Short mmCIF file of C-alpha atoms in Angstrom, two decimals:
data_model
loop_
_atom_site.label_atom_id
_atom_site.label_comp_id
_atom_site.label_asym_id
_atom_site.label_seq_id
_atom_site.Cartn_x
_atom_site.Cartn_y
_atom_site.Cartn_z
CA MET L 1253 132.18 99.46 67.56
CA GLU L 1254 132.68 101.40 70.77
CA ASN L 1255 128.99 102.14 71.18
CA GLU L 1256 127.79 98.68 70.18
CA ILE L 1257 125.28 97.34 72.70
CA GLU L 1258 125.40 93.64 73.52
CA ASN L 1259 121.61 93.54 73.78
CA GLU L 1260 118.83 96.00 74.25
CA GLY L 1261 119.37 97.88 77.46
CA GLY L 1262 122.87 96.27 77.82
CA VAL L 1263 126.07 97.93 79.02
CA THR L 1264 129.31 98.21 77.00
CA ILE L 1265 132.84 98.62 78.26
CA GLY L 1266 132.90 102.07 76.72
CA TYR L 1267 129.74 103.01 78.55
CA ILE L 1268 131.29 101.93 81.86
CA PHE L 1269 134.41 104.04 81.31
CA ARG L 1270 132.43 107.04 80.10
CA THR L 1271 130.21 106.81 83.16
CA ILE L 1272 133.22 106.65 85.45
CA PHE L 1273 134.91 109.50 83.58
CA SER L 1274 131.80 111.62 83.97
CA GLN L 1275 132.59 111.57 87.71
CA LYS L 1276 136.33 111.93 87.29
CA TRP L 1277 136.81 114.48 90.06
CA LEU L 1278 134.92 112.40 92.56
CA ALA L 1279 136.90 109.34 91.51
CA LEU L 1280 140.19 111.26 91.83
CA ILE L 1281 139.33 112.54 95.31
CA ILE L 1282 138.32 109.07 96.51
CA ALA L 1283 141.44 107.47 95.01
CA VAL L 1284 143.76 110.04 96.61
CA VAL L 1285 142.09 109.80 100.03
CA ILE L 1286 142.11 106.01 100.06
CA THR L 1287 145.71 105.91 98.84
CA LEU L 1288 146.93 108.28 101.54
CA VAL L 1289 144.89 106.83 104.40
CA GLY L 1290 145.45 103.27 103.24
CA THR L 1291 149.20 103.73 102.90
CA LEU L 1292 149.59 105.10 106.40
CA GLY L 1293 147.13 102.59 107.84
CA LEU L 1294 148.75 99.55 106.25
CA TYR L 1295 152.25 100.75 107.13
CA PHE L 1296 151.67 101.53 110.79
CA ILE L 1297 149.26 98.67 111.51
CA ASP L 1298 151.57 96.12 109.94
CA LYS L 1299 154.62 97.70 111.56
CA ARG L 1300 153.33 96.40 114.88
CA ASN L 1301 154.22 92.91 113.65
CA GLU L 1302 157.63 93.94 112.31
CA MET L 1303 160.56 92.20 114.00
CA TYR L 1304 164.25 93.03 114.25
CA SER L 1305 166.37 89.89 114.02
CA VAL L 1306 170.07 89.57 114.90
CA SER L 1307 171.96 86.32 114.27
CA PHE L 1308 175.43 85.82 115.67
CA VAL L 1309 178.11 83.25 116.50
CA LEU L 1310 179.29 83.17 120.09
CA GLN L 1311 182.64 81.59 120.94
CA LEU L 1312 183.34 81.01 124.62
CA PRO L 1313 186.45 79.61 126.31
CA ASN L 1314 186.49 76.02 127.55
CA THR L 1315 183.10 75.25 126.10
CA GLY L 1316 183.47 71.54 126.80
CA ASP L 1317 180.27 69.69 125.97
CA ALA L 1318 178.74 72.06 123.47
CA SER L 1319 175.60 69.94 123.22
CA SER L 1320 174.69 71.23 126.66
CA THR L 1321 172.50 74.32 126.80
CA SER L 1322 174.38 75.58 129.85
CA TYR L 1323 177.95 76.79 130.15
CA THR L 1324 180.32 77.40 133.06
CA TYR L 1325 182.55 80.45 132.94
CA PRO L 1326 186.20 80.06 133.95
CA ASP L 1327 185.34 81.69 137.28
CA GLY L 1328 182.76 78.99 138.03
CA GLU L 1329 179.64 81.05 137.28
CA SER L 1330 176.94 79.35 135.20
CA PHE L 1331 175.59 80.75 131.95
CA TYR L 1332 172.36 79.68 130.24
CA PHE L 1333 171.82 81.16 126.82
CA THR L 1334 168.45 82.67 127.75
CA ASP L 1335 170.34 84.84 130.26
CA ILE L 1336 171.03 87.10 127.27
CA ILE L 1337 167.37 88.19 127.24
CA SER L 1338 166.76 87.83 130.97
CA LYS L 1339 164.87 90.67 132.60
CA LYS L 1340 167.95 91.60 134.62
CA ASN L 1341 170.14 91.90 131.53
CA LEU L 1342 167.41 93.83 129.70
CA GLU L 1343 167.12 96.23 132.62
CA ASP L 1344 170.90 96.61 132.88
CA VAL L 1345 171.17 97.50 129.19
CA ALA L 1346 168.11 99.78 129.30
CA SER L 1347 169.72 101.72 132.15
CA LYS L 1348 172.58 102.76 129.89
CA GLU L 1349 172.65 106.10 128.14
CA GLY L 1350 170.51 106.20 125.00
CA PHE L 1351 168.23 103.30 125.93
CA GLU L 1352 166.13 104.93 128.65
CA ALA L 1353 163.01 105.17 126.43
CA ILE L 1354 162.87 101.42 125.77
CA ASP L 1355 160.07 99.78 127.77
CA VAL L 1356 161.69 96.48 128.75
CA ASP L 1357 158.96 95.71 131.31
CA LYS L 1358 156.34 95.70 128.56
CA MET L 1359 158.71 93.83 126.26
CA VAL L 1360 159.04 91.01 128.81
CA LYS L 1361 155.38 91.01 129.82
CA ASN L 1362 154.17 90.72 126.20
CA ASN L 1363 156.82 88.17 125.29
CA ASP L 1364 158.02 90.44 122.48
CA ILE L 1365 161.64 89.30 122.60
CA SER L 1366 163.01 85.79 122.06
CA ILE L 1367 166.24 83.88 121.48
CA ILE L 1368 166.95 80.55 119.78
CA ARG L 1369 170.19 78.56 119.86
CA SER L 1370 171.88 76.23 117.40
CA LEU L 1371 175.21 74.43 117.49
CA ASP L 1372 178.01 74.36 114.96
CA LYS L 1373 180.68 72.01 116.29
CA LEU L 1374 184.22 72.75 115.16
CA ASP L 1375 187.03 70.29 114.53
CA ASP L 1376 188.11 69.23 118.03
CA LYS L 1377 191.64 68.47 116.88
CA ASN L 1378 192.32 71.96 115.58
CA ASN L 1379 190.00 73.95 117.84
CA ALA L 1380 190.16 72.16 121.16
CA GLY L 1381 187.94 73.71 123.77
CA VAL L 1382 186.11 76.08 121.39
CA TYR L 1383 182.77 75.54 119.68
CA ASP L 1384 180.55 77.80 117.61
CA LEU L 1385 177.35 78.58 119.45
CA ASN L 1386 174.90 80.25 117.07
CA TYR L 1387 172.11 82.42 118.39
CA THR L 1388 169.29 84.49 116.94
CA VAL L 1389 167.61 87.25 118.95
CA LYS L 1390 164.28 88.62 117.72
CA VAL L 1391 162.44 91.62 119.15
CA LYS L 1392 159.42 93.56 117.93
CA ALA L 1393 160.30 96.79 116.14
CA LYS L 1394 157.70 98.89 117.93
CA TYR L 1395 160.02 99.39 120.93
CA PHE L 1396 162.62 101.29 118.90
CA ALA L 1397 162.72 104.63 117.17
CA ASP L 1398 164.65 103.22 114.22
CA GLU L 1399 166.85 100.38 113.06
CA ASP L 1400 170.03 101.98 114.43
CA SER L 1401 168.70 102.14 117.98
CA ALA L 1402 167.55 98.51 117.71
CA ARG L 1403 171.01 97.48 116.52
CA ASP L 1404 172.75 99.25 119.40
CA PHE L 1405 170.37 97.77 121.98
CA ILE L 1406 170.62 94.18 120.73
CA GLU L 1407 174.40 94.41 120.40
CA ALA L 1408 174.56 95.50 124.03
CA LEU L 1409 172.36 92.54 124.99
CA THR L 1410 174.43 90.00 123.09
CA SER L 1411 177.64 91.28 124.70
CA PHE L 1412 176.46 89.89 128.05
CA PRO L 1413 178.78 86.79 128.10
CA ARG L 1414 181.77 88.76 126.82
CA ASP L 1415 181.23 91.50 129.40
CA HIS L 1416 181.10 88.92 132.18
CA ILE L 1417 184.35 87.30 131.05
CA ALA L 1418 186.05 90.70 130.79
CA LYS L 1419 185.01 91.64 134.33
CA MET L 1420 185.39 88.32 136.11
CA GLY L 1421 188.10 88.12 138.75
CA ILE L 1422 189.45 84.61 139.22
CA ASN L 1423 191.27 84.04 142.48
CA TYR L 1424 194.24 81.80 141.75
CA ASP L 1425 195.41 81.89 145.35
CA GLN L 1426 194.70 78.31 146.37
CA SER L 1427 197.35 77.89 149.06
CA LEU L 1428 199.48 81.04 149.04
CA THR L 1429 197.64 83.00 151.71
CA THR L 1430 197.12 79.87 153.82
CA SER L 1431 200.86 79.28 153.88
CA LYS L 1432 201.32 82.49 155.88
CA SER L 1433 199.40 81.04 158.81
CA ALA L 1434 201.10 77.62 158.72
CA ILE L 1435 202.32 76.64 162.20
CA THR L 1436 205.40 74.75 161.00
CA TYR L 1437 208.01 75.23 158.31
CA ASP L 1438 207.13 71.81 156.91
CA GLU L 1439 203.48 72.76 156.48
CA GLN L 1440 204.34 76.19 155.07
CA LEU L 1441 206.68 74.80 152.43
CA THR L 1442 204.22 72.06 151.51
CA LEU L 1443 201.51 74.68 150.90
CA LEU L 1444 203.86 76.83 148.82
CA LYS L 1445 204.76 73.83 146.66
CA ASN L 1446 201.09 72.92 146.25
CA GLN L 1447 200.38 76.48 145.11
CA THR L 1448 203.15 76.30 142.50
CA VAL L 1449 201.91 72.96 141.20
CA TYR L 1450 198.40 74.43 141.01
CA ILE L 1451 199.67 77.31 138.82
CA GLN L 1452 201.46 74.76 136.67
CA THR L 1453 198.23 72.81 136.10
CA LYS L 1454 196.44 76.02 135.10
CA TYR L 1455 199.03 76.70 132.40
CA ASP L 1456 198.73 73.08 131.28
CA ALA L 1457 194.97 73.53 130.88
CA LEU L 1458 195.38 76.75 128.85
CA ILE L 1459 197.97 75.12 126.60
CA LYS L 1460 195.79 72.06 126.09
CA SER L 1461 192.87 74.25 125.01
CA TYR L 1462 194.60 76.99 123.00
CA GLY L 1463 198.08 75.76 122.14
CA SER L 1464 201.55 76.34 123.55
CA GLU L 1465 202.30 79.10 121.01
CA PHE L 1466 199.37 81.29 122.01
CA VAL L 1467 200.91 84.76 122.49
CA VAL L 1468 199.78 86.68 125.57
CA SER L 1469 199.72 90.43 126.18
CA ASP L 1470 203.41 90.81 127.11
CA GLY L 1471 204.60 88.97 124.01
CA ARG L 1472 205.40 85.68 125.72
CA THR L 1473 203.82 82.40 124.68
CA LEU L 1474 201.91 80.18 127.06
CA ALA L 1475 204.74 77.67 126.79
CA GLN L 1476 207.26 80.28 127.99
CA CYS L 1477 205.03 81.21 130.92
CA LYS L 1478 204.76 77.58 131.95
CA ASP L 1479 208.49 76.91 131.47
CA GLU L 1480 209.30 79.44 134.17
CA VAL L 1481 207.10 77.61 136.68
CA ASP L 1482 208.39 74.20 135.57
CA ALA L 1483 212.00 75.28 136.05
CA TYR L 1484 211.32 76.50 139.57
CA LEU L 1485 209.58 73.27 140.53
CA THR L 1486 212.51 71.28 139.15
CA LYS L 1487 214.88 73.04 141.54
CA ASP L 1488 212.58 71.95 144.39
CA PHE L 1489 213.62 74.51 146.98
CA PHE L 1490 210.61 73.35 148.95
CA THR L 1491 211.95 69.89 149.77
CA SER L 1492 215.47 71.21 150.33
CA LEU L 1493 214.29 73.75 152.91
CA LYS L 1494 212.04 71.22 154.62
CA ASN L 1495 215.00 68.87 155.04
CA ARG L 1496 217.15 71.67 156.47
CA ALA L 1497 214.46 72.53 158.98
CA LYS L 1498 214.30 68.90 160.10
CA GLU L 1499 218.06 68.44 160.30
CA ASN L 1500 218.59 71.62 162.28
CA GLY L 1501 215.37 71.63 164.31
CA TYR L 1502 214.32 75.07 163.06
CA ILE L 1503 211.02 76.20 164.51
CA LYS L 1504 208.64 79.15 164.08
CA SER L 1505 208.30 79.51 167.87
CA GLY L 1506 204.55 79.49 168.23
CA THR L 1507 202.53 77.90 171.01
CA GLU L 1508 200.43 76.02 168.46
CA GLU L 1509 203.58 74.72 166.82
CA LYS L 1510 204.93 73.34 170.09
CA LEU L 1511 201.63 71.67 170.92
CA HIS L 1512 201.60 70.21 167.42
CA TYR L 1513 205.07 68.68 167.87
CA GLU L 1514 204.22 67.36 171.31
CA SER L 1515 201.03 65.77 169.99
CA GLU L 1516 202.91 64.26 167.07
CA LEU L 1517 205.61 62.93 169.43
CA TYR L 1518 203.00 61.25 171.62
CA SER L 1519 201.29 59.64 168.60
CA LYS L 1520 204.56 58.43 167.11
CA GLY L 1521 205.58 57.02 170.52
CA LEU L 1522 202.40 54.97 170.76
CA ALA L 1523 202.85 53.74 167.18
CA LEU L 1524 206.42 52.72 167.98
CA LYS L 1525 205.34 50.72 171.06
CA ARG L 1526 202.67 48.91 169.04
CA ALA L 1527 205.13 48.04 166.29
CA GLU L 1528 207.73 46.79 168.79
CA ALA L 1529 205.15 44.65 170.63
CA THR L 1530 203.94 43.16 167.34
CA LEU L 1531 207.51 42.45 166.32
CA ASP L 1532 208.27 40.63 169.59
CA GLY L 1533 205.19 38.48 169.17
CA LEU L 1534 206.07 37.53 165.60
CA LYS L 1535 209.65 36.53 166.42
CA GLY L 1536 208.41 33.62 168.55
CA PHE L 1537 206.52 32.14 165.56
CA ALA L 1538 209.10 32.84 162.91
CA ALA L 1539 210.76 29.40 163.05
CA ASP L 1540 207.45 27.54 162.62
CA THR L 1541 205.57 29.68 160.03
CA GLY L 1542 208.09 30.23 157.29
CA SER L 1543 208.80 33.17 154.95
CA ILE L 1544 205.46 34.99 155.35
CA ILE L 1545 206.25 35.87 158.97
CA TYR L 1546 209.77 36.88 158.01
CA ASP L 1547 208.37 39.34 155.43
CA GLU L 1548 206.16 40.87 158.12
CA ILE L 1549 209.10 41.10 160.50
CA ILE L 1550 211.14 42.95 157.85
CA SER L 1551 208.25 45.36 157.25
CA LEU L 1552 207.87 46.02 160.98
CA ASN L 1553 211.60 46.65 161.36
CA ARG L 1554 211.37 49.28 158.61
CA GLU L 1555 208.36 50.88 160.26
CA ILE L 1556 210.12 50.96 163.64
CA ALA L 1557 213.23 52.54 162.12
CA THR L 1558 211.11 55.21 160.44
CA LEU L 1559 209.19 55.94 163.65
CA GLU L 1560 212.41 56.20 165.64
CA GLN L 1561 213.79 58.70 163.13
CA GLU L 1562 210.60 60.77 163.19
CA ILE L 1563 210.55 60.74 167.00
CA LYS L 1564 214.15 61.93 167.06
CA ILE L 1565 213.29 64.83 164.76
CA LEU L 1566 210.26 65.78 166.88
CA GLU L 1567 212.38 65.69 170.05
CA GLU L 1568 214.88 68.01 168.37
CA TYR L 1569 212.09 70.41 167.47
CA ILE L 1570 210.85 70.47 171.05
CA LYS L 1571 214.37 71.03 172.39
CA SER L 1572 214.76 73.96 170.00
CA TYR L 1573 212.32 76.02 172.08
CA SER L 1574 215.09 76.49 174.62
CA ASN L 1575 217.63 77.51 171.95
CA THR L 1576 217.14 80.98 170.45
CA ASP L 1577 219.40 80.14 167.52
CA LYS L 1578 216.86 77.56 166.37
CA ILE L 1579 213.89 79.94 166.55
CA LYS L 1580 213.25 81.62 163.20
CA PRO L 1581 216.90 81.85 162.17
CA LYS L 1582 217.29 84.91 159.95
CA ASP L 1583 219.09 83.26 157.03
CA PHE L 1584 216.49 80.49 156.90
CA GLU L 1585 213.63 82.99 157.17
CA ASP L 1586 215.13 84.95 154.30
CA GLU L 1587 215.15 81.85 152.13
CA ILE L 1588 211.54 81.08 153.03
CA ALA L 1589 210.64 84.69 152.13
CA SER L 1590 212.41 84.31 148.78
CA VAL L 1591 210.45 81.16 147.99
CA TYR L 1592 207.21 82.88 149.02
CA ALA L 1593 208.00 85.88 146.75
CA ASN L 1594 208.57 83.62 143.76
CA VAL L 1595 205.35 81.69 144.31
CA GLU L 1596 203.50 84.96 144.83
CA LYS L 1597 204.85 86.22 141.49
CA PHE L 1598 203.69 83.06 139.69
CA THR L 1599 200.26 83.53 141.21
CA ALA L 1600 200.08 87.20 140.25
CA ASP L 1601 201.32 86.49 136.70
CA ILE L 1602 198.73 83.91 135.73
CA GLU L 1603 195.70 86.14 136.40
CA PRO L 1604 196.33 88.66 133.58
CA VAL L 1605 197.57 85.87 131.30
CA ALA L 1606 194.39 83.83 131.75
CA SER L 1607 192.17 86.91 131.47
CA TYR L 1608 193.89 87.91 128.24
CA VAL L 1609 193.51 84.42 126.78
CA TYR L 1610 189.85 84.16 127.73
CA GLY L 1611 189.18 87.62 126.35
CA LYS L 1612 190.87 86.84 123.02
CA VAL L 1613 189.04 83.56 122.45
CA THR L 1614 185.65 85.05 123.39
CA LYS L 1615 184.14 86.36 120.16
CA ILE L 1616 180.79 87.59 118.90
CA ASN L 1617 180.53 87.49 115.11
CA TYR L 1618 177.33 88.80 113.54
CA LEU L 1619 176.13 86.84 110.53
CA SER L 1620 174.94 89.92 108.64
CA THR L 1621 176.98 92.96 107.69
CA LYS L 1622 173.95 95.05 108.70
CA VAL L 1623 173.80 93.17 112.01
CA VAL L 1624 170.03 93.78 112.17
CA GLU L 1625 167.64 92.22 109.68
CA VAL L 1626 163.99 93.30 109.40
CA GLU L 1627 161.39 90.54 109.33
CA GLY L 1628 157.63 90.79 108.81
CA GLY L 1629 155.73 94.02 108.14
CA ARG L 1630 155.55 95.96 104.89
CA GLY L 1631 157.61 98.81 103.62
CA LEU L 1632 156.13 102.22 102.85
CA ILE L 1633 156.35 101.68 99.09
CA ILE L 1634 154.56 98.31 99.15
CA SER L 1635 151.89 99.76 101.43
CA ALA L 1636 151.45 102.68 98.99
CA VAL L 1637 151.10 100.35 95.98
CA ILE L 1638 148.46 98.23 97.73
CA ALA L 1639 146.57 101.33 98.89
CA LEU L 1640 146.76 102.88 95.38
CA VAL L 1641 145.31 99.78 93.72
CA ALA L 1642 142.56 99.60 96.34
CA GLY L 1643 141.88 103.35 95.91
CA ILE L 1644 141.55 103.07 92.13
CA VAL L 1645 139.20 100.09 92.37
CA VAL L 1646 136.99 101.70 95.02
CA ALA L 1647 137.01 105.07 93.22
CA ALA L 1648 135.98 103.39 89.95
CA ILE L 1649 133.13 101.51 91.63
CA VAL L 1650 131.83 104.59 93.44
CA ALA L 1651 132.19 106.84 90.36
CA PHE L 1652 130.31 104.34 88.19
CA ALA L 1653 127.60 103.95 90.80
CA VAL L 1654 127.16 107.74 91.11
CA GLY L 1655 127.26 108.30 87.35
CA TRP L 1656 124.78 105.50 86.66
CA SER L 1657 122.50 106.81 89.40
CA LYS L 1658 122.52 110.29 87.87
CA GLN L 1659 121.77 108.96 84.41
CA LYS L 1660 118.92 106.91 85.78
CA LYS L 1661 117.41 110.02 87.39
CA VAL L 1662 117.71 111.93 84.12
CA LYS L 1663 115.91 109.13 82.25
CA SER L 1664 113.15 109.05 84.82
CA THR L 1665 112.66 112.83 84.53
CA GLU L 1666 112.56 112.75 80.72
CA SER L 1667 110.12 109.84 80.68
CA VAL L 1668 107.75 111.70 82.96
CA SER L 1669 107.90 114.84 80.72
CA GLY L 1670 107.06 112.81 77.58
CA VAL L 1671 110.43 113.15 75.91
CA PRO L 1672 111.52 109.83 74.42
CA VAL L 1673 114.84 108.77 75.70
CA TYR L 1674 117.09 106.14 74.23
CA GLY L 1675 119.67 106.27 76.88
CA GLU L 1676 123.30 106.78 76.45
CA ALA L 1677 123.26 105.55 72.84
CA GLN L 1678 121.07 108.54 71.79
CA LEU L 1679 123.40 110.93 73.58
CA GLN L 1680 126.28 109.50 71.64
CA ALA L 1681 124.37 109.73 68.34
CA ALA L 1682 123.50 113.34 69.05
CA ALA L 1683 127.12 114.11 69.68
CA THR L 1684 128.02 112.40 66.39
CA ASP L 1685 125.40 114.40 64.40
CA GLU L 1686 126.58 117.65 65.89
CA SER L 1687 130.11 116.84 64.90
CA LYS L 1688 128.96 116.02 61.36
CA GLU L 1689 127.09 119.32 61.00
CA GLU L 1690 130.12 121.27 62.07
CA LYS L 1691 132.21 119.41 59.52
CA ASP L 1692 129.72 120.13 56.67
CA THR L 1693 129.66 123.82 57.56
CA LYS L 1694 133.42 123.97 57.24
CA ASN L 1695 133.34 122.24 53.84
CA ASP L 1696 130.74 124.74 52.55
CA LYS L 1697 133.03 127.55 53.40
#
C-alpha cells in the first residue's frame, strides 16, 4: 500500500514524493535556474578546451627523402613542417582581411596551436619524386568567432608551402649573362653551350620526376620541350663557330682579350721549350732503354705538335689586331647573336614550364569534407541535458528538505498545544475519511 510505513516513524517512497510535490513551485524554480545557469556554464567553460582540427595531405615537388622532416624547395629555400605554424606565418595570415581579430600573439604564447606530421610513402616506380606528407593542425576554438572563420584561417595557414612555390622565382641563367662579358669568342661560345646543356639537364630532371608526357601550360609535353633543346645541341653551332674563329683569327678587339692571348702565347711557348728539351734528352737514351722511352718520345712529339698548332693560332689572333677585317666581323657577329638568341629563348622557356609543373604537382588535400573537425568540449544540447539532470536532482533534494522541515515544525507546534499528531499517516487517513463521507452523502441522495 502507498501509505504503508516500513516501521514506526519510517519514511515511504510515497511520502518522499508527496513531500517534494508539496514544494513543487520551489522545486520547479530551482530546476529551471540550475538548468539555465548550468547549461551556459558547462557550455562556455568547456568550450575553452574545444579544439579545431584540420588534417590534410601535402604533396610537394622533388620530395626526395620523405623520411626527413625538412624539405628543400626547387629554388633552394628550406622548409620545415613547423614553418606552417611559425609566428611569422601566423602574423602574415592574421594581417589579411577578415583575420584581424585573431590574437596570434596570445595563441603562440599559450601554445594553443600545434602541428603533427606523418608519412605515407607512395610507390616510387609510379610516383617518382612525390610522397604524401600528412599533417594535422590543431588550434583552440576560443580564438575564432565560429567554425567557418577557423576553417578559413587554418586553410590560409596550410597554404604556406603552396604559396611559396607559386611565388618563387628560379633564376635559370647559369651562364647566359656571363657570356656577354666573355673576352674571347671561344669563351663566349663555351659559356653559351654550357647554358644550353644546363637547360637540357633541367628538363631531364623534370622528366625523370614527372614523366615525359606531362603536359605543360602551352599544350606541349616535357619531352617536346626537351627535344627542341636536344636538337639544337646536336647541330653544335658552338663548336663550329669556335673553329671558324680560330681558323680566321677573329677577335673581339678588347684590351683584356689581347693581354689574354699574349699571356697564353707566352705560357704555350714555355711549355713548348720544355717539351722539346725533354724530347732531346730522351733521344740519347732511346737505343739503350727500349720501348718505354719510345712511347714517351711519341707522346712528347704529339704534345709538341699540339703546342705548335696552338701557338700558331694565338699568333694569328694577335696579328688580327692590326687587321680591321678580323675585328668583330659583322657576319660572324650576326651568327653569334643568333646563337645567343636561341639560348636565351631556351632559358626563358624553362622558367614558366618548371613553375607550371611544380604548381600542378603541389597539392593540399583535406581529409575531411568539412575540412575542420571539432574535438573536445561539449555541445549545447549535451550541456543542457547534464544541467537538467543536475537541476532535477538538486531541486528534489531541496524541496524534500524544505517540505520535511515544514512538517517537522507543524508537528512540534501541535505537540506543544496538546493535539496528538500521528504524522503524515494521520493526514492521509483524514483525507481518506473525508472522501468517504462525501461519497456516502452522494449515495443518500
